[in-house]
Short mmCIF file of C-alpha atoms in Angstrom, two decimals:
data_model
loop_
_atom_site.label_atom_id
_atom_site.label_comp_id
_atom_site.label_asym_id
_atom_site.label_seq_id
_atom_site.Cartn_x
_atom_site.Cartn_y
_atom_site.Cartn_z
CA MET A 16 432.99 58.52 -37.37
CA PRO A 17 431.70 61.99 -37.42
CA GLU A 18 429.37 63.04 -40.40
CA VAL A 19 431.22 65.94 -42.85
CA MET A 20 428.84 68.66 -43.93
CA PRO A 21 428.44 69.19 -47.65
CA SER A 22 430.71 72.33 -49.23
CA ARG A 23 427.59 73.80 -50.47
CA SER A 24 425.95 73.29 -46.91
CA ARG A 25 428.82 74.64 -45.52
CA ALA A 26 429.11 77.92 -47.65
CA VAL A 27 425.16 78.37 -46.42
CA LEU A 28 426.13 78.17 -42.76
CA ALA A 29 429.45 81.10 -43.40
CA ALA A 30 426.91 83.40 -44.97
CA LEU A 31 424.58 83.52 -42.40
CA LEU A 32 427.45 83.68 -39.27
CA GLY A 33 428.74 86.07 -40.67
CA LEU A 34 425.37 88.20 -40.68
CA PHE A 35 425.68 88.22 -36.85
CA LEU A 36 429.81 87.80 -36.07
CA VAL A 37 429.95 91.26 -38.89
CA PRO A 38 428.20 93.43 -36.21
CA LEU A 39 429.98 91.51 -33.10
CA PHE A 40 433.15 92.48 -34.22
CA VAL A 41 432.50 96.05 -35.48
CA ALA A 42 431.13 97.45 -32.15
CA PRO A 43 434.16 97.31 -30.64
CA ALA A 44 435.57 99.41 -33.31
CA ASP A 45 432.59 101.97 -33.16
CA ALA A 46 433.31 102.24 -29.39
CA ALA A 47 436.38 103.05 -29.67
CA GLU A 48 435.82 105.39 -32.48
CA ARG A 49 433.71 107.15 -30.46
CA ARG A 50 436.54 107.69 -27.49
CA SER A 51 438.59 108.78 -29.98
CA CYS A 52 436.59 111.90 -30.13
CA ALA A 53 438.52 114.60 -28.21
CA LYS A 54 436.39 116.31 -24.97
CA SER A 55 435.38 120.01 -25.12
CA VAL A 56 432.72 121.64 -23.69
CA LYS A 57 430.90 120.95 -25.93
CA ASP A 58 431.08 117.60 -26.11
CA ARG A 59 431.91 116.82 -22.08
CA ASP A 60 432.35 112.87 -22.19
CA GLY A 61 433.96 112.93 -26.08
CA ASP A 62 430.97 110.57 -27.17
CA CYS A 63 430.49 112.34 -30.32
CA ILE A 64 427.11 113.81 -28.98
CA ALA A 65 426.98 116.97 -28.25
CA ASN A 66 425.85 118.19 -24.62
CA THR A 67 422.62 119.48 -26.39
CA ARG A 68 422.00 116.20 -27.74
CA ASP A 69 423.28 113.61 -25.02
CA ARG A 70 421.40 112.00 -22.23
CA ASP A 71 424.77 111.53 -20.58
CA ILE A 72 426.55 114.33 -20.48
CA ASP A 73 429.71 113.23 -18.05
CA GLY A 74 429.90 109.61 -19.63
CA ASP A 75 428.63 107.93 -16.10
CA ARG A 76 426.33 106.00 -17.42
CA ILE A 77 423.57 107.74 -15.27
CA PRO A 78 421.06 109.96 -17.52
CA ASN A 79 421.16 113.17 -16.75
CA HIS A 80 417.90 113.52 -15.20
CA ARG A 81 419.08 110.89 -12.68
CA ASP A 82 422.82 112.39 -12.18
CA SER A 83 423.30 114.52 -9.00
CA ASP A 84 426.58 115.98 -10.99
CA MET A 85 425.43 116.15 -14.41
CA ASP A 86 428.85 117.43 -15.65
CA GLY A 87 431.32 115.37 -13.80
CA ASP A 88 432.91 117.94 -12.18
CA ARG A 89 432.51 116.57 -8.53
CA LYS A 90 429.82 119.44 -7.59
CA ARG A 91 426.66 118.23 -6.99
CA ASN A 92 423.75 120.36 -9.42
CA SER A 93 422.44 122.13 -6.34
CA ARG A 94 425.71 123.63 -5.92
CA ASP A 95 427.37 124.32 -9.18
CA SER A 96 427.03 127.20 -11.13
CA ASP A 97 427.34 125.42 -14.34
CA VAL A 98 425.67 122.58 -14.60
CA ASP A 99 426.44 121.63 -17.60
CA GLY A 100 430.43 121.88 -17.87
CA ASP A 101 429.77 124.29 -20.90
CA ARG A 102 431.96 127.22 -19.21
CA VAL A 103 428.49 129.56 -19.56
CA PRO A 104 427.15 130.15 -16.11
CA ASN A 105 423.70 128.75 -15.63
CA ALA A 106 422.21 132.43 -15.26
CA ARG A 107 423.26 133.26 -19.05
CA ASP A 108 423.53 129.99 -20.38
CA ARG A 109 420.70 129.67 -23.42
CA GLN A 110 421.34 126.07 -22.49
CA PRO A 111 421.94 125.42 -19.14
CA PHE A 112 421.23 121.99 -18.47
CA GLY A 113 422.33 121.31 -21.81
CA VAL A 114 418.89 121.29 -23.53
CA GLN A 115 417.76 124.30 -25.29
CA VAL A 116 415.81 127.13 -23.87
CA LYS A 117 413.52 127.81 -26.75
CA GLY A 118 409.75 128.04 -27.46
CA THR A 119 407.94 124.78 -26.70
CA ARG A 120 411.23 123.39 -25.72
CA TYR A 121 411.45 125.42 -23.12
CA GLY A 122 412.81 124.17 -19.51
CA VAL A 123 413.76 120.54 -17.91
CA ALA A 124 414.24 119.32 -15.06
CA ALA A 125 417.74 119.13 -13.16
CA PRO A 126 418.02 116.76 -10.07
CA GLY A 127 418.81 119.00 -7.11
CA ARG A 128 417.63 122.33 -8.74
CA VAL A 129 414.95 124.20 -9.50
CA ARG A 130 412.30 122.70 -12.07
CA ILE A 131 411.87 125.20 -14.45
CA ALA A 132 408.20 125.75 -15.15
CA ARG A 133 406.49 124.89 -19.00
CA THR A 134 403.25 126.35 -18.11
CA THR A 135 401.86 129.08 -15.08
CA LYS A 136 400.32 126.26 -13.28
CA GLN A 137 403.37 124.92 -13.10
CA ALA A 138 404.74 127.94 -11.70
CA VAL A 139 402.86 128.58 -8.60
CA ALA A 140 402.71 124.66 -7.76
CA GLY A 141 404.23 123.80 -4.14
CA LEU A 142 403.67 127.61 -3.22
CA PRO A 143 402.79 127.05 0.46
CA ARG A 144 399.32 127.76 1.48
CA GLY A 145 399.84 130.69 4.02
CA LEU A 146 402.85 132.43 2.54
CA ARG A 147 401.68 136.27 1.75
CA VAL A 148 403.96 139.00 0.87
CA PRO A 149 403.46 142.54 0.88
CA ARG A 150 401.56 145.07 -1.44
CA ALA A 151 404.99 146.83 -2.86
CA PHE A 152 406.90 143.45 -2.99
CA LEU A 153 406.52 143.52 -6.38
CA GLY A 154 407.12 146.43 -8.47
CA VAL A 155 407.11 147.16 -12.17
CA VAL A 156 409.23 149.94 -14.54
CA ALA A 157 406.10 151.77 -16.23
CA GLU A 158 407.45 154.71 -18.31
CA ASP A 159 403.76 155.76 -19.79
CA ALA A 160 403.00 156.45 -15.78
CA LEU A 161 405.14 159.34 -15.34
CA ALA A 162 404.51 160.52 -19.24
CA GLU A 163 400.61 160.36 -18.78
CA THR A 164 400.33 162.43 -15.71
CA GLY A 165 398.32 165.33 -15.64
CA PRO A 166 394.99 166.93 -14.25
CA ALA A 167 393.03 163.65 -14.85
CA GLY A 168 395.58 161.08 -13.56
CA ALA A 169 397.78 158.93 -15.44
CA PRO A 170 395.64 156.21 -17.66
CA ALA A 171 398.32 153.74 -16.73
CA MET A 172 397.81 154.23 -13.28
CA PRO A 173 394.58 152.73 -12.01
CA ARG A 174 395.62 149.42 -13.99
CA ILE A 175 398.66 149.13 -12.45
CA ALA A 176 396.97 149.35 -9.16
CA ALA A 177 394.10 146.70 -10.42
CA SER A 178 396.95 144.69 -11.32
CA GLY A 179 397.90 144.26 -7.79
CA VAL A 180 401.16 146.02 -8.53
CA GLY A 181 402.21 147.82 -5.24
CA LEU A 182 405.11 149.74 -6.41
CA LEU A 183 406.69 152.33 -8.96
CA ARG A 184 410.47 152.11 -9.79
CA GLN A 185 410.76 155.34 -11.58
CA THR A 186 414.01 157.65 -12.98
CA PHE A 187 413.74 161.51 -10.99
CA SER A 188 416.23 162.98 -13.50
CA TRP A 189 418.19 165.32 -12.17
CA ARG A 190 418.55 166.92 -16.20
CA ASN A 191 414.60 167.06 -16.31
CA ILE A 192 414.52 168.83 -12.81
CA GLU A 193 417.22 171.58 -12.71
CA LEU A 194 416.85 173.03 -16.15
CA ARG A 195 419.56 175.37 -15.50
CA PRO A 196 421.89 175.96 -12.70
CA GLY A 197 419.66 176.67 -9.35
CA VAL A 198 416.51 176.52 -11.23
CA LEU A 199 413.94 173.80 -10.34
CA ASP A 200 411.10 172.37 -12.37
CA PHE A 201 409.08 169.77 -10.11
CA SER A 202 405.59 170.01 -12.27
CA ALA A 203 405.72 166.90 -13.81
CA TYR A 204 407.07 164.86 -10.69
CA ASP A 205 404.50 166.61 -8.21
CA ALA A 206 401.58 165.34 -10.74
CA PHE A 207 403.69 161.50 -10.65
CA VAL A 208 403.43 161.44 -6.99
CA ALA A 209 400.39 162.55 -6.60
CA ASP A 210 398.82 160.06 -9.01
CA ALA A 211 400.63 157.44 -7.30
CA ALA A 212 399.55 158.37 -3.96
CA ARG A 213 395.80 158.93 -5.11
CA ARG A 214 396.46 154.96 -5.65
CA GLY A 215 397.70 153.59 -3.00
CA ILE A 216 401.23 152.61 -5.12
CA ASP A 217 404.82 153.47 -3.46
CA LEU A 218 407.64 154.90 -5.38
CA LEU A 219 410.72 153.80 -5.62
CA PRO A 220 412.81 157.05 -7.50
CA ILE A 221 416.26 156.27 -9.23
CA LEU A 222 418.07 159.60 -8.62
CA PHE A 223 419.66 159.36 -11.69
CA ASP A 224 421.09 161.65 -15.09
CA PRO A 225 422.90 165.14 -14.09
CA PRO A 226 422.32 167.67 -16.40
CA ALA A 227 425.33 168.84 -18.36
CA PHE A 228 426.27 171.64 -16.66
CA ARG A 229 426.36 169.26 -13.75
CA SER A 230 427.60 166.37 -15.43
CA SER A 231 431.64 164.90 -15.35
CA ALA A 232 431.04 164.33 -19.35
CA PRO A 233 433.11 165.99 -22.11
CA SER A 234 431.07 168.25 -23.92
CA GLY A 235 429.40 167.28 -26.68
CA GLN A 236 429.40 163.19 -25.40
CA THR A 237 426.02 161.76 -25.31
CA ARG A 238 426.37 158.32 -26.19
CA MET A 239 426.94 157.51 -22.46
CA THR A 240 425.64 158.88 -19.24
CA TYR A 241 428.91 160.13 -16.98
CA PRO A 242 428.88 160.85 -12.99
CA PRO A 243 428.19 163.77 -11.74
CA ALA A 244 430.77 166.58 -11.50
CA SER A 245 430.02 166.64 -7.72
CA ASP A 246 429.21 164.21 -5.88
CA ALA A 247 428.10 167.35 -3.18
CA ALA A 248 425.75 168.65 -5.51
CA PHE A 249 424.27 165.59 -6.45
CA ALA A 250 423.75 164.73 -2.45
CA MET A 251 422.40 168.21 -2.79
CA PHE A 252 419.93 167.04 -4.95
CA ALA A 253 418.80 164.04 -3.10
CA ALA A 254 418.04 166.39 -0.05
CA ILE A 255 416.43 168.23 -2.00
CA LEU A 256 413.73 165.80 -3.26
CA VAL A 257 413.51 163.83 0.51
CA ALA A 258 413.04 167.28 1.61
CA ARG A 259 409.67 167.70 -0.93
CA TYR A 260 408.29 164.14 -0.45
CA GLY A 261 409.77 162.31 2.01
CA PRO A 262 407.88 162.06 5.75
CA THR A 263 408.39 165.77 6.36
CA GLY A 264 408.17 166.77 2.60
CA SER A 265 406.87 170.39 1.60
CA PHE A 266 404.71 168.67 -0.93
CA TRP A 267 402.34 166.71 1.50
CA SER A 268 402.08 170.04 3.34
CA ALA A 269 401.25 172.18 0.46
CA ARG A 270 398.90 169.54 -0.88
CA PRO A 271 396.77 168.19 1.41
CA ASP A 272 393.90 167.14 -1.42
CA VAL A 273 396.30 164.25 -1.54
CA PRO A 274 396.52 161.18 0.55
CA ARG A 275 399.82 161.15 2.62
CA ARG A 276 402.22 158.69 0.87
CA PRO A 277 405.86 159.56 1.67
CA ILE A 278 408.97 158.29 -0.26
CA ARG A 279 410.59 156.20 1.71
CA ALA A 280 413.30 154.62 -0.28
CA TRP A 281 415.85 156.41 -2.61
CA GLN A 282 417.79 154.18 -4.95
CA VAL A 283 421.50 155.93 -5.89
CA TRP A 284 422.08 156.09 -9.70
CA ASN A 285 421.58 152.83 -11.50
CA GLU A 286 424.10 150.14 -12.99
CA PRO A 287 427.22 151.85 -12.53
CA ASN A 288 429.01 148.54 -12.97
CA LEU A 289 428.14 148.61 -16.83
CA LYS A 290 429.95 150.63 -19.17
CA ALA A 291 427.27 152.53 -20.51
CA TYR A 292 426.71 154.27 -17.04
CA TRP A 293 430.16 155.05 -15.89
CA GLY A 294 431.72 156.85 -18.76
CA GLY A 295 432.99 153.90 -20.48
CA LYS A 296 434.88 153.32 -17.30
CA PRO A 297 433.03 151.65 -14.22
CA ASP A 298 434.62 152.34 -10.97
CA ALA A 299 433.41 150.86 -8.02
CA VAL A 300 435.89 153.38 -5.84
CA ALA A 301 434.44 155.98 -7.52
CA TYR A 302 431.00 155.13 -7.14
CA THR A 303 431.04 154.43 -3.43
CA ARG A 304 432.68 157.63 -2.25
CA MET A 305 429.42 158.98 -4.07
CA LEU A 306 427.01 156.28 -2.85
CA LYS A 307 428.55 157.70 1.38
CA THR A 308 428.00 161.52 0.19
CA VAL A 309 424.70 161.04 -1.01
CA HIS A 310 423.76 158.52 1.82
CA ARG A 311 424.90 160.81 4.70
CA ALA A 312 422.49 163.83 2.73
CA ILE A 313 419.47 161.27 2.43
CA ARG A 314 419.62 160.30 5.80
CA SER A 315 420.00 163.68 7.24
CA VAL A 316 416.72 164.51 6.34
CA ASP A 317 414.49 161.22 6.88
CA PRO A 318 416.79 159.51 9.05
CA SER A 319 414.81 156.31 8.72
CA ALA A 320 415.50 156.75 5.16
CA THR A 321 415.82 153.27 3.19
CA VAL A 322 419.23 154.00 0.68
CA VAL A 323 419.28 151.83 -1.82
CA THR A 324 422.52 150.89 -3.88
CA ALA A 325 422.19 151.23 -7.63
CA GLY A 326 421.32 147.99 -9.46
CA LEU A 327 424.08 146.05 -10.65
CA PRO A 328 423.07 143.43 -13.56
CA GLU A 329 424.85 140.20 -14.75
CA SER A 330 426.17 141.29 -17.79
CA ARG A 331 429.61 141.49 -20.41
CA LEU A 332 429.20 145.18 -20.86
CA GLY A 333 430.77 145.55 -17.43
CA ASP A 334 431.98 144.73 -14.23
CA SER A 335 430.62 141.73 -12.79
CA PRO A 336 428.05 142.06 -9.36
CA ARG A 337 430.67 140.12 -7.12
CA ARG A 338 433.86 141.65 -8.58
CA PHE A 339 431.98 145.50 -8.03
CA LEU A 340 430.17 144.46 -4.77
CA ALA A 341 434.15 143.45 -3.61
CA ARG A 342 435.65 146.85 -4.39
CA MET A 343 432.39 148.60 -2.93
CA TYR A 344 433.30 146.89 -0.04
CA ARG A 345 436.79 147.76 0.27
CA ALA A 346 436.43 151.15 -0.44
CA GLY A 347 434.06 151.32 2.91
CA ALA A 348 430.56 150.85 1.48
CA LYS A 349 429.32 148.56 4.36
CA GLY A 350 427.05 150.84 6.08
CA HIS A 351 426.41 153.12 3.63
CA PHE A 352 423.31 151.22 1.93
CA GLN A 353 420.24 149.62 3.39
CA ALA A 354 419.45 147.78 0.71
CA LEU A 355 422.08 146.17 -2.11
CA ALA A 356 420.11 146.15 -5.43
CA LEU A 357 420.47 143.67 -8.06
CA ASN A 358 419.05 143.36 -11.64
CA PRO A 359 419.72 139.58 -12.01
CA TYR A 360 419.13 139.19 -15.54
CA ALA A 361 419.06 135.32 -16.72
CA THR A 362 417.57 132.73 -18.50
CA THR A 363 415.55 131.49 -16.02
CA ALA A 364 413.73 131.64 -12.44
CA ASP A 365 416.43 129.27 -11.12
CA GLY A 366 419.20 131.67 -12.88
CA VAL A 367 418.02 134.59 -11.04
CA LEU A 368 417.89 132.47 -7.85
CA GLU A 369 421.21 131.44 -7.81
CA ILE A 370 422.50 135.10 -8.72
CA LEU A 371 420.79 136.22 -5.49
CA VAL A 372 422.25 133.67 -3.36
CA ALA A 373 425.42 134.07 -4.33
CA MET A 374 425.43 137.41 -3.34
CA ARG A 375 423.64 137.25 -0.18
CA ARG A 376 426.81 134.58 0.67
CA GLN A 377 429.06 137.33 -0.24
CA MET A 378 427.24 139.96 1.92
CA ASN A 379 427.05 137.50 4.98
CA LYS A 380 430.77 136.89 4.49
CA ALA A 381 431.38 140.63 4.71
CA LYS A 382 428.76 140.23 8.09
CA ASP A 383 425.97 142.81 6.27
CA ARG A 384 422.90 142.53 6.97
CA ALA A 385 421.77 144.94 4.73
CA ALA A 386 418.44 143.78 2.80
CA MET A 387 418.13 142.77 -0.81
CA TRP A 388 416.17 144.54 -3.47
CA VAL A 389 415.76 143.16 -6.97
CA THR A 390 415.33 146.30 -8.62
CA GLU A 391 414.85 145.22 -12.70
CA ILE A 392 414.44 142.01 -14.27
CA GLY A 393 412.90 141.03 -17.62
CA TRP A 394 412.06 138.75 -20.52
CA ALA A 395 410.72 139.09 -24.15
CA THR A 396 407.98 137.76 -25.97
CA THR A 397 409.11 138.47 -29.23
CA GLY A 398 411.49 141.03 -30.96
CA THR A 399 415.13 139.74 -31.93
CA SER A 400 416.39 136.65 -31.72
CA SER A 401 417.52 136.43 -28.01
CA THR A 402 418.33 134.38 -25.00
CA TYR A 403 415.82 136.48 -23.29
CA ASP A 404 413.22 136.20 -25.98
CA LEU A 405 410.91 133.40 -24.80
CA GLY A 406 407.62 133.52 -26.88
CA GLU A 407 403.99 134.49 -24.65
CA LYS A 408 403.70 130.77 -23.27
CA ALA A 409 406.87 130.98 -21.92
CA HIS A 410 407.28 134.44 -20.67
CA ALA A 411 403.93 133.68 -18.89
CA ALA A 412 405.33 130.77 -16.90
CA VAL A 413 409.49 132.52 -16.55
CA VAL A 414 408.14 135.69 -14.71
CA THR A 415 405.35 133.95 -12.55
CA GLN A 416 407.77 131.08 -11.50
CA THR A 417 410.30 133.88 -10.71
CA VAL A 418 407.76 135.83 -8.33
CA ALA A 419 406.71 132.79 -6.79
CA LEU A 420 409.98 131.75 -6.31
CA LEU A 421 411.49 134.65 -4.75
CA ALA A 422 408.50 135.16 -2.52
CA ARG A 423 409.20 131.48 -1.23
CA ASN A 424 412.90 132.96 -0.72
CA ALA A 425 412.56 136.39 0.55
CA LYS A 426 412.65 135.52 4.22
CA ARG A 427 416.18 133.52 3.82
CA LEU A 428 417.67 136.06 1.35
CA ASN A 429 416.34 139.29 3.22
CA LEU A 430 414.90 140.38 0.37
CA ARG A 431 412.58 143.69 -0.14
CA GLY A 432 411.11 142.69 -3.35
CA VAL A 433 411.39 142.08 -6.99
CA VAL A 434 410.84 144.92 -9.50
CA TYR A 435 409.59 143.94 -12.70
CA TYR A 436 410.75 145.42 -16.19
CA ALA A 437 408.19 146.51 -17.72
CA TRP A 438 404.49 147.52 -17.42
CA ARG A 439 404.41 147.61 -21.34
CA ASP A 440 405.98 146.96 -24.55
CA LEU A 441 408.28 150.08 -25.95
CA PRO A 442 408.34 151.57 -29.53
CA VAL A 443 411.95 151.55 -31.48
CA TYR A 444 414.19 154.80 -29.71
CA GLU A 445 414.50 157.46 -32.27
CA GLY A 446 417.67 156.80 -33.65
CA GLY A 447 417.96 152.90 -31.89
CA ARG A 448 417.45 149.62 -33.47
CA ASP A 449 415.08 146.89 -32.16
CA PHE A 450 416.40 144.95 -29.36
CA TRP A 451 414.84 142.33 -26.45
CA GLY A 452 414.28 144.72 -24.05
CA LEU A 453 411.60 146.51 -26.11
CA HIS A 454 409.19 143.30 -25.95
CA THR A 455 409.71 143.20 -22.25
CA GLY A 456 406.18 144.16 -21.31
CA LEU A 457 402.88 142.71 -19.49
CA LEU A 458 400.92 144.75 -21.88
CA SER A 459 402.04 144.79 -25.72
CA GLN A 460 402.21 148.12 -27.17
CA ASP A 461 398.41 149.00 -27.68
CA GLY A 462 397.54 148.09 -23.72
CA THR A 463 396.51 144.58 -24.95
CA PRO A 464 397.55 142.23 -21.88
CA LYS A 465 399.73 139.48 -22.78
CA PRO A 466 399.47 135.72 -20.76
CA ALA A 467 401.92 136.80 -18.08
CA TYR A 468 399.71 139.97 -16.98
CA ARG A 469 396.41 137.37 -16.45
CA ALA A 470 398.99 135.03 -14.69
CA LEU A 471 400.69 137.72 -12.57
CA THR A 472 397.78 139.65 -11.47
CA SER A 473 396.62 136.05 -10.34
CA LEU A 474 399.88 135.08 -8.07
CA LEU A 475 399.08 138.43 -6.59
CA ARG A 476 395.97 137.92 -5.99
CA ARG A 477 397.01 134.40 -3.95
CA LEU A 478 400.05 136.44 -2.32
CA ALA A 479 398.45 139.52 -0.97
CA ARG A 480 398.36 139.96 2.84
#
């Protein structure tokens, strides 16, 4: 006959079992509660853990760092333009892989994609030993190089040349050259071209900014840049510049003391897909019409000149580059430019490459073999809070990694080069406000080199032919 456990012992046993059994019964309830969370762009798998903290964004029990389809949309990470499924393209996503991109937490490894460098050493890791690019592959925008021209030469110019940078992208302002109808003053640009030639630096002029008497802007309108009132007049301005500074230019014959370094590439306008640079209403058809006219004028003076489109940025302030380019092709732009310019601002080097790959595919689909040229890209080290404000250490890493990554992919993309914005930090514009774009320099305002300057010059020595 079985023994009967004393009532006191049964009570103790029940209490002990309760400590272990209660969690077993509670756990399923917790799991059910987690499953009850609604799925959203911030919580892809509905487990009540935000993507930014979730180690398994799509809930497939494969950790993000090993998951080839991180957001579970049946697109491999290597081909997914929105890896974490938050409806923000990687190129503009502050958290492109579900992790905050800021300061010391900058960057993660994403399966099937480029590893984002945390240090300049990581940025050049795996760079092919024999990889070389022309000196003009990397350029900068340096407003002080033009502002400081004079008989003694620009103080910025020798420093730019010493850094290994081989190209300057500079606005050749129509407004500042044609002072009155038919009255042209080239003095500032003559000095600038001479200084660059003496230092062995190539130039990429931006033909831009018509004077009020040549602009289509309404009277008194100064907040935006409007296209020229006459494409033919703009084309004539372009032809005059090519006739002065091109291979057979009058400037070179008049200045035998200056090493002959003619300008061979010309960029037509700046960012016409943004409202600010096309009178508030971007118009790809009108831009294409202007491009065709200017292209004919430039090539009539220099048949082998490279005509470069205006740089097209990724921005919510206008049309996307893909949509704008598609409309340009429909308007007959193919064959009327030798290089498509892009200003592919993105939070990471990976995002920059992604934009270029997508645009190259679009060009290939249109059977367009024209080159590509990154004519503006940059990140800030400080300033107002922004996606592009990285801090000095991360800034050095992403700038270096981007240049290295694009050098590695230059051949398959048919990429002519990369222009970094900017050489030096700028003060706040008169009447303007501080923003991240004033803090993208390789040098601070007082000329002190930032870590990115040292890292980039080291990379350029390694890539120099």
